[in-house]
Coordinates of C-alpha atoms in Angstrom, one line a residue:
M1 CA -13.6 22.3 -5.8
G2 CA -10.9 23.6 -3.4
I3 CA -8.2 21.5 -1.9
L4 CA -8.7 20.8 1.8
N5 CA -5.8 20.7 4.2
P6 CA -3.0 20.5 1.6
I7 CA 0.2 18.7 2.8
F8 CA 3.5 19.6 1.3
A9 CA 5.9 16.6 1.4
S10 CA 9.7 17.0 1.6
K11 CA 11.7 16.1 -1.5
V12 CA 13.4 13.3 0.3
C13 CA 11.2 10.5 1.8
E14 CA 13.0 7.9 3.7
F15 CA 11.7 5.2 6.0
P16 CA 13.7 2.6 8.0
A17 CA 10.8 0.2 8.1
I18 CA 7.3 -0.6 6.8
F19 CA 4.5 -2.1 8.7
N20 CA 1.6 -3.3 6.5
L21 CA -2.0 -4.3 7.2
G22 CA -4.3 -5.5 4.5
D23 CA -5.7 -8.3 2.4
S24 CA -4.5 -10.4 -0.5
N25 CA -3.4 -7.4 -2.4
S26 CA -0.5 -7.2 0.1
D27 CA -0.3 -10.6 1.8
T28 CA 3.3 -11.8 1.5
G29 CA 2.7 -15.1 3.4
T30 CA 0.2 -14.8 6.3
L31 CA -2.6 -17.1 4.9
S32 CA 0.1 -19.4 3.5
A33 CA 1.7 -19.8 6.9
A34 CA -1.6 -20.3 8.7
F35 CA -3.3 -22.7 6.2
T36 CA -2.5 -24.4 2.9
P37 CA 0.1 -22.5 0.9
P38 CA -0.7 -21.7 -2.7
N39 CA 0.9 -23.9 -5.3
S40 CA 2.7 -23.1 -8.5
P41 CA 2.1 -21.2 -10.7
Y42 CA 1.8 -18.7 -7.9
G43 CA 5.2 -17.0 -7.6
D44 CA 6.6 -18.4 -10.8
T45 CA 7.4 -15.3 -12.7
Y46 CA 9.7 -13.6 -10.2
F47 CA 10.4 -15.8 -7.2
H48 CA 10.3 -19.0 -9.4
M49 CA 8.5 -20.8 -6.6
P50 CA 5.4 -20.1 -4.5
S51 CA 6.2 -17.2 -2.2
G52 CA 3.1 -17.0 -0.1
R53 CA 1.7 -14.3 -2.4
F54 CA -1.5 -14.8 -4.2
S55 CA 0.1 -13.6 -7.4
D56 CA 2.4 -15.0 -10.0
G57 CA 4.9 -12.2 -9.2
R58 CA 5.4 -9.3 -6.9
L59 CA 2.8 -7.2 -5.2
I60 CA 2.5 -3.4 -4.8
I61 CA 3.9 -3.6 -1.3
D62 CA 7.0 -5.3 -2.7
F63 CA 7.6 -2.4 -5.1
V64 CA 7.0 0.1 -2.2
A65 CA 9.7 -1.6 -0.1
K66 CA 12.1 -1.7 -3.1
S67 CA 11.5 2.0 -3.7
F68 CA 12.9 2.7 -0.2
D69 CA 15.8 0.2 -0.6
L70 CA 14.2 -2.0 2.0
P71 CA 13.9 -5.8 1.8
F72 CA 10.6 -7.5 1.0
L73 CA 8.3 -7.6 4.1
S74 CA 8.1 -10.9 5.9
A75 CA 4.7 -12.1 7.1
Y76 CA 4.3 -11.9 10.9
L77 CA 3.1 -15.5 11.0
N78 CA 6.0 -16.8 8.8
S79 CA 8.3 -17.9 11.6
L80 CA 10.8 -19.8 9.6
G81 CA 14.0 -18.1 8.4
T82 CA 12.4 -14.7 8.9
S83 CA 13.9 -11.2 9.5
Y84 CA 11.8 -8.3 10.8
T85 CA 14.7 -5.8 11.0
H86 CA 13.0 -3.4 8.6
G87 CA 9.3 -4.1 9.3
A88 CA 6.6 -6.8 9.2
N89 CA 3.5 -7.7 7.2
F90 CA 0.3 -8.5 9.0
A91 CA -1.9 -8.5 5.9
S92 CA -3.9 -11.7 5.1
A93 CA -5.6 -12.8 2.0
R94 CA -9.4 -12.9 2.4
A95 CA -9.1 -10.4 5.3
T96 CA -11.8 -7.8 6.1
I97 CA -12.0 -4.6 8.1
R98 CA -15.0 -5.8 10.2
F99 CA -15.5 -9.1 11.9
P100 CA -16.1 -11.6 9.0
S101 CA -18.6 -14.4 8.5
P102 CA -18.1 -17.1 7.6
I103 CA -14.5 -17.8 8.6
I104 CA -12.0 -20.2 7.0
P105 CA -12.1 -23.2 6.8
A106 CA -15.9 -22.8 6.0
D107 CA -16.8 -22.8 2.3
G108 CA -16.4 -19.2 1.1
G109 CA -14.9 -18.3 4.4
Y110 CA -12.9 -15.1 5.1
S111 CA -9.6 -14.9 6.9
P112 CA -9.7 -15.0 10.7
F113 CA -7.0 -12.4 10.6
Y114 CA -9.2 -9.5 10.0
L115 CA -8.1 -5.9 10.8
D116 CA -8.6 -6.1 14.5
V117 CA -6.5 -9.3 14.8
Q118 CA -3.8 -7.7 12.6
Y119 CA -3.7 -4.7 14.9
Q120 CA -3.5 -7.0 18.0
Q121 CA -0.6 -8.9 16.3
F122 CA 1.1 -5.6 15.6
M123 CA 0.8 -4.5 19.2
Q124 CA 2.3 -7.8 20.4
F125 CA 5.1 -7.6 17.8
K126 CA 5.9 -4.1 18.9
E127 CA 6.2 -5.1 22.5
R128 CA 7.9 -8.5 22.1
S129 CA 10.4 -7.4 19.5
Q130 CA 11.9 -4.9 21.9
I131 CA 12.1 -7.5 24.7
I132 CA 14.0 -9.7 22.3
R133 CA 16.3 -6.8 21.4
K134 CA 17.1 -6.0 25.0
Q135 CA 17.8 -9.7 25.7
G136 CA 20.4 -9.7 23.0
G137 CA 21.6 -12.8 21.3
K138 CA 21.3 -14.0 17.8
F139 CA 17.6 -13.1 17.4
A140 CA 18.0 -9.5 18.6
K141 CA 19.4 -8.4 15.2
L142 CA 16.3 -9.8 13.5
M143 CA 14.0 -7.3 15.3
P144 CA 13.4 -3.6 14.3
E145 CA 15.0 -0.9 16.5
E146 CA 12.6 0.9 18.9
E147 CA 12.6 4.2 17.0
Y148 CA 11.7 2.5 13.8
F149 CA 8.1 2.2 15.0
R150 CA 7.9 6.0 15.1
E151 CA 9.8 6.5 11.9
A152 CA 8.2 3.7 9.8
L153 CA 5.7 3.9 7.0
Y154 CA 2.4 2.3 7.9
T155 CA 0.6 1.0 4.8
F156 CA -3.0 -0.2 4.5
D157 CA -4.7 -2.0 1.6
I158 CA -8.0 -3.4 2.8
G159 CA -11.7 -3.1 2.3
H160 CA -12.3 -5.1 -0.9
N161 CA -13.5 -8.2 1.0
D162 CA -15.9 -6.2 3.1
I163 CA -17.7 -5.2 -0.1
G164 CA -17.5 -8.7 -1.4
A165 CA -18.9 -10.1 1.9
G166 CA -21.9 -7.8 1.5
I167 CA -22.5 -8.7 -2.1
F168 CA -22.3 -12.4 -1.5
S169 CA -24.5 -12.4 1.6
N170 CA -27.6 -11.6 -0.5
M171 CA -27.7 -7.9 0.6
S172 CA -29.1 -5.5 -1.9
I173 CA -26.8 -2.9 -3.5
E174 CA -28.5 -0.3 -1.3
E175 CA -27.8 -2.3 1.8
V176 CA -24.2 -2.9 0.9
K177 CA -23.8 0.9 0.3
A178 CA -25.4 1.6 3.7
S179 CA -22.8 -0.6 5.4
V180 CA -19.9 1.4 3.9
P181 CA -19.8 4.3 6.5
D182 CA -19.5 1.8 9.3
I183 CA -16.8 -0.1 7.5
V184 CA -14.8 3.1 6.9
N185 CA -15.3 4.4 10.5
T186 CA -14.0 1.1 11.8
F187 CA -11.0 1.4 9.6
S188 CA -10.3 4.9 10.9
I189 CA -10.2 3.6 14.5
Y190 CA -7.2 1.5 13.7
V191 CA -5.3 4.3 12.1
K192 CA -5.9 6.4 15.2
N193 CA -4.8 3.5 17.4
I194 CA -1.5 3.1 15.6
Y195 CA -1.1 6.9 15.8
E196 CA -1.5 6.6 19.5
L197 CA 1.3 4.0 19.5
G198 CA 3.6 6.5 17.8
G199 CA 3.0 5.9 14.1
R200 CA 3.1 9.1 12.0
S201 CA 3.3 8.2 8.3
F202 CA 0.4 6.5 6.7
W203 CA -0.1 5.3 3.2
I204 CA -3.7 4.2 2.5
H205 CA -4.9 2.5 -0.7
S206 CA -8.4 2.7 -2.1
T207 CA -10.1 -0.4 -3.4
G208 CA -10.3 -1.5 -7.1
P209 CA -13.2 -2.1 -9.5
I210 CA -14.7 -5.2 -7.9
G211 CA -17.3 -5.4 -10.7
C212 CA -14.5 -6.3 -13.2
L213 CA -13.4 -9.4 -11.4
A214 CA -14.3 -12.8 -12.8
Y215 CA -15.6 -14.3 -9.6
V216 CA -18.2 -11.4 -9.4
L217 CA -19.0 -11.6 -13.1
T218 CA -19.5 -15.3 -12.8
A219 CA -21.7 -15.1 -9.7
F220 CA -23.9 -12.3 -11.2
P221 CA -24.1 -13.0 -14.9
S222 CA -27.2 -10.8 -15.4
A223 CA -25.7 -7.7 -13.9
E224 CA -25.7 -4.6 -16.1
K225 CA -22.3 -4.2 -17.8
D226 CA -20.4 -1.1 -18.7
S227 CA -18.4 -0.5 -21.9
A228 CA -15.5 -2.5 -20.5
G229 CA -17.8 -5.5 -19.7
C230 CA -17.7 -4.9 -15.9
A231 CA -20.7 -5.1 -13.6
K232 CA -21.7 -1.5 -13.1
Q233 CA -23.5 -1.6 -9.8
Y234 CA -20.7 -3.4 -8.0
N235 CA -18.2 -0.9 -9.3
E236 CA -20.5 1.9 -8.1
V237 CA -20.2 0.4 -4.6
A238 CA -16.4 0.3 -4.8
R239 CA -16.4 4.0 -5.9
Y240 CA -18.6 4.9 -3.0
F241 CA -16.3 3.1 -0.6
N242 CA -13.4 5.0 -2.0
Y243 CA -15.3 8.3 -1.7
K244 CA -16.1 7.6 2.0
L245 CA -12.5 6.4 2.6
K246 CA -11.1 9.6 1.1
E247 CA -13.4 11.6 3.3
A248 CA -12.2 9.7 6.3
V249 CA -8.6 10.4 5.4
S250 CA -9.4 14.1 5.3
Q251 CA -10.9 13.9 8.7
L252 CA -8.0 11.9 10.0
R253 CA -5.7 14.7 8.9
K254 CA -7.6 17.1 11.2
D255 CA -7.8 14.6 14.1
L256 CA -4.1 13.5 13.9
P257 CA -2.2 16.8 13.5
L258 CA 1.2 15.2 13.7
A259 CA 0.5 12.6 11.0
A260 CA 1.2 12.6 7.3
L261 CA -1.6 10.6 5.6
T262 CA -1.4 9.8 1.9
F263 CA -4.6 8.5 0.1
V264 CA -3.7 6.5 -2.9
D265 CA -6.6 6.1 -5.3
L266 CA -5.9 2.8 -7.1
Y267 CA -9.3 2.5 -8.7
P268 CA -8.6 4.5 -11.9
V269 CA -5.3 2.7 -12.4
K270 CA -6.8 -0.8 -12.0
Y271 CA -9.9 0.1 -14.0
S272 CA -7.6 1.2 -16.9
L273 CA -6.4 -2.4 -17.1
F274 CA -9.9 -3.3 -18.3
T275 CA -10.6 -0.2 -20.4
E276 CA -7.2 -0.1 -22.1
P277 CA -5.9 -3.7 -21.8
K278 CA -3.7 -3.6 -25.0
K279 CA -1.8 -0.6 -23.6
Y280 CA -0.6 -2.8 -20.8
G281 CA 0.0 -5.9 -22.8
F282 CA -3.2 -7.8 -22.0
E283 CA -5.5 -9.4 -24.5
L284 CA -8.7 -10.4 -22.7
P285 CA -8.6 -8.7 -19.2
L286 CA -11.9 -10.1 -17.9
I287 CA -10.8 -13.7 -18.5
V288 CA -8.9 -15.4 -15.7
C289 CA -5.6 -16.7 -16.9
C290 CA -5.1 -19.4 -14.2
G291 CA -8.5 -21.0 -13.9
Y292 CA -11.0 -23.3 -15.6
G293 CA -14.6 -23.2 -16.7
G294 CA -17.3 -20.8 -17.8
K295 CA -17.4 -17.6 -19.7
Y296 CA -14.6 -16.1 -17.7
N297 CA -12.5 -19.2 -17.2
Y298 CA -13.3 -19.1 -13.5
S299 CA -14.8 -21.6 -11.1
D300 CA -14.7 -22.1 -7.4
A301 CA -14.2 -25.7 -8.1
A302 CA -11.0 -25.2 -10.1
Q303 CA -8.7 -22.8 -8.3
C304 CA -5.3 -21.8 -9.6
G305 CA -2.7 -24.5 -8.9
E306 CA -5.2 -27.1 -8.0
T307 CA -5.5 -30.6 -9.5
I308 CA -8.9 -31.2 -11.2
T309 CA -10.4 -34.0 -13.3
V310 CA -11.6 -33.2 -16.8
N311 CA -13.1 -35.9 -18.9
N312 CA -11.6 -38.5 -16.6
T313 CA -8.2 -36.9 -16.9
K314 CA -6.4 -35.2 -14.0
M315 CA -4.7 -32.0 -14.8
V316 CA -3.3 -29.0 -12.9
V317 CA -4.9 -25.6 -13.4
G318 CA -1.8 -23.9 -14.7
S319 CA -0.4 -20.5 -15.6
C320 CA -0.3 -18.4 -18.8
D321 CA 3.2 -19.5 -19.6
N322 CA 2.4 -23.2 -19.1
P323 CA -1.3 -23.6 -19.7
S324 CA -2.8 -26.9 -18.8
V325 CA -6.4 -25.9 -19.3
R326 CA -6.5 -22.5 -21.0
V327 CA -4.5 -20.7 -23.7
K328 CA -2.5 -17.5 -22.9
L329 CA -5.0 -14.8 -21.9
G330 CA -4.2 -12.6 -19.0
R331 CA -2.9 -12.6 -15.5
I332 CA -3.3 -14.5 -12.3
P333 CA -5.9 -12.6 -10.3
L334 CA -5.7 -11.6 -6.7
Y335 CA -8.5 -12.7 -4.3

């Protein structure tokens, strides 16, 4: 198979700012600022306190920022002690590309900050930040310079929850797959919108092996498993989503001639955590570290950091380093 529209990058890649849109894989404080923040052990291994991230440490977006010698991105909704000089983060845990249903605080609800809302927030931020800069004063230096919006890297990591929403709405696998083109087409619209606002550099992540995640394996225990113990049909949907997303990125390169679009296929990297766990220092990769109950140590009724009652005794669902319910097994998952 030939390579379509090859893009040759310069040896030096520098960005003065990053603007990120996405879900929990890159949320650095949106859902935490809007609703109840996650408790310890979230944040314990690096920040040594909850940091608004649904992880015990840093996220990929943190390492991306570090690679460009930029500070960690502050969430747009995190108004306290925040600097946006080098970008802003609009990603929200439980966020989708399309309008979600149900929405938090409903049981099993998705974030109200889905992609369209994140885009609206970005547009407002772009306009208001420059008004603040022109006004001067102590807040002006906390805003990005006007040219940063043109020179910035725009990162996207979203789509996982759209697949999950289909799976958990009693749609068949065929129906979930049939929804993927519309999901991806909707995503493309927002890349084009940001391009029209001046964005030129885009970094787009694929989704991971959803069929390997404990909440899926717990909900569908009879699903056919692959050699790694993951649910095959749900991973097939994720791969199909990634295939269509990669196609969309190829089309965007044609439609947006001045843009540099990088498609980052995270699926094989994340899947290798389940097929070769010992290589990365994990023992039982399918088992939730910070959880309680069932084959995969996961239950909706016992979320990480929550206080639960077991045999008339209250205890906190703790981390691998300080287990209150489970012995050391793996990592805190992202939702």
